[in-house]
């Protein structure tokens, strides 16, 4: 469409409008008209009227386009419908490229900031962002993963969980759903994926949550199960914290001062501590023998994933477990029993075909927490789903 002339509205110096005179606007081309609902083409139209839509800003000015839009009496819908124009967004007051511009901005900025900058309603920005993210998912296509990572996230207070499944080879989340993290929710992913694509999965990485393992065994029996290293280390950290709490309860008076406030000093790796943290750790370990032993056992357990053969890894674990004897570390003994019960899912990492990056699932959890924190919590679950599924996709 050609623009005959541009005139600035004196009441709003930041807007540029096309002339609305009858002799200047673009006329309707001689073409077939598509129904905006069913897409069926018609040779004529019912009526036409002038439409004004917002386009990409230029030089700090808001740009609006004016053009004629037809309506057609659709024989299939048996109603009068507006014609389909591919360059318009789902909200017909904006062009699609403007919607994509808003969506690109929302990838790194909160909705409220974008709405204030572009002088739009908060809900309008949100709907344009949704259209942009749906276009991202459509371009990415339907996934057919071979290695999946399964984890749950908390969407609100009160132990309300949703399940996130990721493609660990392409490093992108592919499914978000379920009503909780129970065994009834996990099969929804395999039903969505379909039996053919579920049969292609060769490896499922997850924590030691039993419903996830049962669902994978039932719907993808050919897939090997691998327990995530980071979740195992987290269980070991919880065991160490229980030892710290028991020692704090056992002691009294000035003897507690070395333990109080040192939870994250004990849970952190020594190389990640600051100089002050290392000094506090050294003082704590000298003052309490049981915590010293528990800390050394926690640090040495990471060696389990360094062995190339399962037999060597098992021998190391048995020696580590034997070192717990006479130490009176009940949380560590429970942790060792849990590792023994789930050994097959831990030893699967030693197979060459199962050697995948295990840090992506944990990194995705951090990214999801950033998305939730930036929005001060997202009440619209569909919007949260789109945000999660597109956070690793390239911008359009």
XYZ file of C-alpha atoms in Angstrom:
396
model
C 0.000 0.000 0.000
C 1.297 3.454 -0.785
C 1.256 6.352 1.655
C 0.141 9.567 -0.015
C 1.269 11.888 2.749
C 2.011 11.833 6.478
C 0.653 14.424 8.847
C 1.487 14.898 12.531
C -1.442 15.138 14.915
C -0.928 18.329 16.911
C -2.664 16.899 19.965
C -0.122 14.052 20.197
C 3.339 14.956 18.861
C 4.505 11.348 19.210
C 2.053 9.877 16.692
C 2.243 9.911 12.893
C -0.980 9.239 10.996
C -1.808 8.565 7.396
C -4.178 11.001 5.849
C -7.765 9.884 6.370
C -9.180 11.773 3.361
C -11.351 9.704 1.051
C -9.189 10.427 -2.007
C -5.906 9.403 -0.391
C -6.442 6.050 1.332
C -5.456 2.850 -0.411
C -8.281 1.287 -2.383
C -9.281 -2.373 -2.290
C -7.384 -4.548 -4.753
C -9.215 -6.833 -7.133
C -8.574 -10.128 -5.371
C -10.372 -12.974 -3.711
C -11.490 -12.483 -0.128
C -10.733 -15.117 2.536
C -13.042 -15.646 5.494
C -11.293 -14.743 8.724
C -12.836 -17.737 10.552
C -12.710 -20.732 8.224
C -10.328 -19.379 5.553
C -12.611 -20.192 2.585
C -12.083 -17.849 -0.369
C -14.876 -15.864 -2.041
C -14.873 -13.826 -5.218
C -16.819 -10.882 -3.796
C -17.369 -9.118 -0.497
C -20.250 -7.966 1.666
C -18.962 -4.484 2.540
C -15.732 -2.685 3.373
C -14.602 -0.026 5.807
C -11.519 1.909 6.817
C -9.359 0.337 9.539
C -6.529 1.918 11.530
C -3.845 -0.347 13.082
C -0.627 0.339 14.936
C 2.689 -0.596 13.302
C 6.352 -0.542 14.319
C 7.524 2.740 15.879
C 10.006 4.884 13.969
C 12.329 7.540 15.396
C 10.415 7.518 18.682
C 7.066 8.084 16.932
C 4.053 5.790 17.021
C 3.102 4.752 13.489
C -0.469 3.899 12.463
C -1.600 2.442 9.121
C -4.991 3.053 7.543
C -6.409 0.700 4.935
C -9.697 -0.793 3.830
C -10.873 -4.085 5.290
C -13.575 -6.177 3.668
C -16.268 -8.303 5.196
C -17.568 -11.349 3.399
C -20.791 -13.341 3.711
C -19.276 -16.785 4.181
C -21.396 -19.650 2.847
C -19.589 -22.148 5.066
C -19.976 -20.160 8.321
C -23.372 -18.753 7.248
C -22.345 -15.419 8.803
C -20.746 -12.143 7.803
C -17.051 -12.321 8.732
C -14.053 -10.012 8.443
C -11.511 -11.040 5.820
C -8.254 -12.716 6.829
C -5.176 -10.491 6.558
C -1.925 -12.293 7.325
C -0.033 -9.145 8.323
C -2.434 -8.442 11.227
C -1.929 -9.807 14.726
C -4.564 -11.821 16.581
C -5.582 -8.471 18.021
C -6.687 -6.723 14.776
C -5.652 -3.300 16.111
C -1.956 -4.169 15.645
C 0.218 -5.558 12.875
C 1.937 -8.898 13.328
C 5.400 -7.367 13.131
C 4.464 -4.976 15.944
C 3.267 -7.962 18.013
C 6.596 -9.702 17.384
C 8.439 -6.519 18.350
C 6.563 -6.494 21.666
C 7.295 -10.198 22.150
C 11.022 -9.719 21.601
C 11.053 -6.924 24.168
C 9.180 -9.080 26.696
C 11.917 -11.716 26.579
C 14.151 -9.489 28.687
C 11.829 -6.918 30.309
C 8.700 -7.066 32.508
C 5.288 -6.499 30.923
C 4.646 -3.395 33.000
C 7.801 -1.669 31.725
C 6.969 -2.461 28.087
C 3.376 -1.271 28.513
C 4.565 2.022 29.996
C 7.165 2.573 27.274
C 4.839 1.783 24.346
C 1.783 3.407 26.008
C -0.246 0.198 25.868
C -2.541 -1.563 28.290
C -0.883 -4.249 30.428
C -3.263 -6.947 29.151
C -2.643 -5.933 25.531
C 1.109 -6.415 25.926
C 0.518 -9.797 27.512
C -1.711 -11.015 24.665
C 0.750 -9.798 22.010
C 3.538 -11.600 23.867
C 1.447 -14.781 23.871
C 1.008 -14.600 20.098
C 4.752 -14.143 19.666
C 5.561 -17.171 21.836
C 2.993 -19.347 20.034
C 4.674 -18.410 16.760
C 8.026 -19.451 18.261
C 6.631 -22.855 19.211
C 5.046 -23.304 15.786
C 8.367 -22.587 14.090
C 10.236 -24.970 16.418
C 7.897 -27.800 15.424
C 6.773 -30.915 17.261
C 9.641 -32.491 19.226
C 10.769 -36.100 18.910
C 13.247 -36.398 21.798
C 15.651 -39.270 22.370
C 16.960 -38.086 25.766
C 14.536 -36.376 28.158
C 14.959 -34.706 31.529
C 12.031 -34.758 33.979
C 11.627 -32.425 36.940
C 8.917 -30.603 38.870
C 8.565 -26.920 39.727
C 6.466 -25.136 42.321
C 3.986 -22.722 40.732
C 2.501 -21.345 43.950
C 2.482 -21.847 47.696
C 0.873 -24.901 49.217
C 2.939 -27.586 47.441
C 1.368 -26.924 44.040
C 3.610 -28.514 41.440
C 3.789 -28.843 37.672
C 6.015 -31.166 35.645
C 8.592 -29.897 33.150
C 10.068 -32.243 30.535
C 13.134 -31.184 28.513
C 14.936 -32.439 25.424
C 18.488 -32.763 26.742
C 20.080 -33.125 23.292
C 18.540 -29.951 21.861
C 18.601 -28.335 25.323
C 15.086 -26.937 25.388
C 11.946 -27.610 27.461
C 9.265 -29.354 25.407
C 6.349 -29.970 27.809
C 4.818 -28.280 30.834
C 1.738 -29.662 32.515
C 0.130 -32.089 34.914
C -1.993 -31.297 37.934
C 0.739 -32.212 40.422
C 3.772 -34.501 40.485
C 1.821 -37.699 41.114
C 1.857 -40.871 39.035
C -1.478 -39.827 37.484
C -0.018 -36.613 36.000
C 3.185 -37.917 34.423
C 1.448 -40.138 31.786
C -0.077 -36.979 30.285
C 3.319 -36.207 28.761
C 3.599 -39.591 27.055
C 0.012 -39.308 25.788
C 0.821 -35.878 24.345
C 3.998 -37.216 22.740
C 2.281 -40.265 21.284
C 3.291 -43.943 21.332
C 5.584 -43.704 18.292
C 7.702 -40.861 19.637
C 7.615 -42.298 23.151
C 9.139 -45.450 21.692
C 12.125 -43.437 20.430
C 13.184 -42.287 23.902
C 16.387 -44.089 24.888
C 17.221 -42.267 28.140
C 15.158 -40.530 30.846
C 17.008 -38.363 33.379
C 15.091 -37.659 36.590
C 15.355 -37.476 40.354
C 14.552 -40.487 42.518
C 10.847 -39.653 42.696
C 9.024 -42.975 42.309
C 6.017 -41.765 40.189
C 8.385 -40.455 37.491
C 10.209 -43.776 37.388
C 6.995 -45.818 37.243
C 5.553 -43.709 34.420
C 8.748 -44.032 32.367
C 8.796 -47.804 32.867
C 5.153 -48.118 31.815
C 5.138 -45.825 28.741
C 8.765 -45.974 27.559
C 10.038 -49.384 28.724
C 12.942 -49.320 26.268
C 14.406 -46.174 27.869
C 17.194 -46.386 30.422
C 16.638 -44.431 33.636
C 19.382 -42.161 34.949
C 19.113 -40.347 38.265
C 20.273 -36.753 38.193
C 23.588 -36.144 39.934
C 22.502 -32.755 41.294
C 19.461 -34.212 43.051
C 21.620 -36.923 44.636
C 24.101 -34.336 45.903
C 21.173 -32.328 47.264
C 20.056 -35.344 49.323
C 23.603 -35.636 50.667
C 23.572 -31.935 51.559
C 20.307 -32.427 53.454
C 21.926 -35.293 55.385
C 24.859 -33.034 56.283
C 22.466 -30.310 57.458
C 20.673 -32.808 59.699
C 24.023 -33.665 61.301
C 24.664 -29.932 61.813
C 21.271 -29.486 63.489
C 21.788 -32.482 65.764
C 25.194 -31.146 66.824
C 23.737 -27.716 67.514
C 21.009 -29.303 69.667
C 23.543 -31.472 71.519
C 25.837 -28.589 72.453
C 25.056 -25.615 74.654
C 26.422 -22.228 75.586
C 29.574 -20.968 73.880
C 30.165 -24.280 72.115
C 27.307 -23.433 69.724
C 28.909 -20.264 68.382
C 31.016 -22.152 65.834
C 27.963 -23.892 64.319
C 25.390 -21.104 64.305
C 24.905 -19.508 60.883
C 27.296 -21.897 59.078
C 24.742 -23.943 57.108
C 25.730 -22.702 53.640
C 29.414 -22.691 54.550
C 29.180 -26.444 55.082
C 27.030 -27.072 51.984
C 29.293 -25.087 49.638
C 32.345 -26.546 47.947
C 35.561 -25.296 49.449
C 36.806 -23.739 46.198
C 33.606 -21.677 45.962
C 34.008 -20.075 49.398
C 35.402 -16.614 50.006
C 38.458 -16.090 52.208
C 36.195 -15.295 55.153
C 34.105 -18.396 54.482
C 37.183 -20.622 54.355
C 38.410 -19.260 57.651
C 34.988 -19.869 59.271
C 34.929 -23.406 57.843
C 38.394 -24.180 59.143
C 37.457 -22.938 62.623
C 34.240 -24.991 62.604
C 35.943 -28.208 61.505
C 38.606 -27.844 64.193
C 35.954 -27.286 66.876
C 33.612 -30.197 66.004
C 34.908 -33.647 65.090
C 31.577 -35.097 63.862
C 30.956 -32.188 61.508
C 34.541 -32.477 60.306
C 33.982 -36.149 59.438
C 30.596 -35.434 57.811
C 32.061 -32.625 55.722
C 34.951 -34.767 54.449
C 32.544 -37.556 53.528
C 30.341 -35.108 51.647
C 33.284 -33.702 49.690
C 34.667 -37.130 48.792
C 31.349 -38.560 47.548
C 31.555 -36.533 44.320
C 34.383 -38.828 43.211
C 31.730 -41.453 42.423
C 31.030 -39.865 39.000
C 34.694 -39.788 37.975
C 35.064 -43.540 37.378
C 34.867 -44.915 33.857
C 33.629 -48.392 34.802
C 30.676 -49.387 36.953
C 32.722 -51.907 38.943
C 35.193 -49.258 40.070
C 32.351 -46.911 40.997
C 30.644 -49.643 43.025
C 33.881 -50.470 44.816
C 34.339 -46.801 45.743
C 30.772 -46.601 47.067
C 31.198 -49.709 49.224
C 34.374 -48.246 50.720
C 32.648 -44.914 51.320
C 29.739 -46.710 52.970
C 32.085 -48.801 55.140
C 33.732 -45.611 56.418
C 30.419 -44.676 58.073
C 30.850 -47.475 60.596
C 31.230 -46.235 64.189
C 30.724 -42.621 63.067
C 27.180 -42.317 64.486
C 25.984 -40.445 61.398
C 22.417 -41.757 61.030
C 21.422 -39.344 58.194
C 24.432 -40.526 56.181
C 23.521 -44.164 56.757
C 19.994 -43.491 55.440
C 21.495 -41.712 52.438
C 23.777 -44.705 51.722
C 20.784 -47.072 51.896
C 18.910 -44.861 49.399
C 21.878 -44.934 46.992
C 22.071 -48.707 47.286
C 18.346 -49.071 46.444
C 18.690 -46.820 43.365
C 22.100 -48.001 42.216
C 20.984 -49.056 38.716
C 19.804 -45.528 37.922
C 23.096 -44.067 39.179
C 25.384 -46.595 37.487
C 23.658 -45.919 34.123
C 25.809 -42.776 33.812
C 28.867 -44.969 33.295
C 27.588 -46.213 29.923
C 28.987 -44.228 27.011
C 25.610 -43.765 25.303
C 24.187 -42.232 28.501
C 26.939 -39.657 28.931
C 24.845 -36.474 28.594
C 25.049 -33.089 30.247
C 23.175 -33.287 33.544
C 23.406 -29.588 34.374
C 20.733 -28.426 31.917
C 17.760 -29.474 34.064
C 19.130 -27.616 37.085
C 19.966 -24.588 34.930
C 16.426 -24.593 33.553
C 15.033 -24.591 37.090
C 17.101 -21.493 37.859
C 15.818 -19.782 34.712
C 12.209 -20.609 35.642
C 12.725 -19.132 39.106
C 14.076 -15.949 37.487
C 10.964 -15.743 35.265
C 8.678 -16.142 38.284
C 10.627 -13.694 40.425
C 10.751 -11.041 37.678
C 6.959 -11.207 37.373
C 6.419 -11.444 41.157
C 4.660 -14.734 40.450
C 2.616 -15.516 37.321
C -1.057 -16.246 37.990
C -1.874 -17.090 34.367
C -0.633 -20.677 34.048
C -0.900 -20.675 30.259
C 1.356 -17.630 30.117
C 3.850 -19.342 32.442
C 3.753 -22.432 30.228
C 4.569 -20.399 27.120
C 7.354 -18.532 28.941
C 8.976 -21.795 30.016
C 8.664 -23.554 26.659
C 10.145 -20.605 24.733
C 12.871 -19.480 27.137
C 15.510 -21.471 25.209
C 14.183 -20.838 21.679
C 15.820 -18.249 19.385
C 14.050 -14.936 18.872
C 11.913 -14.454 15.760
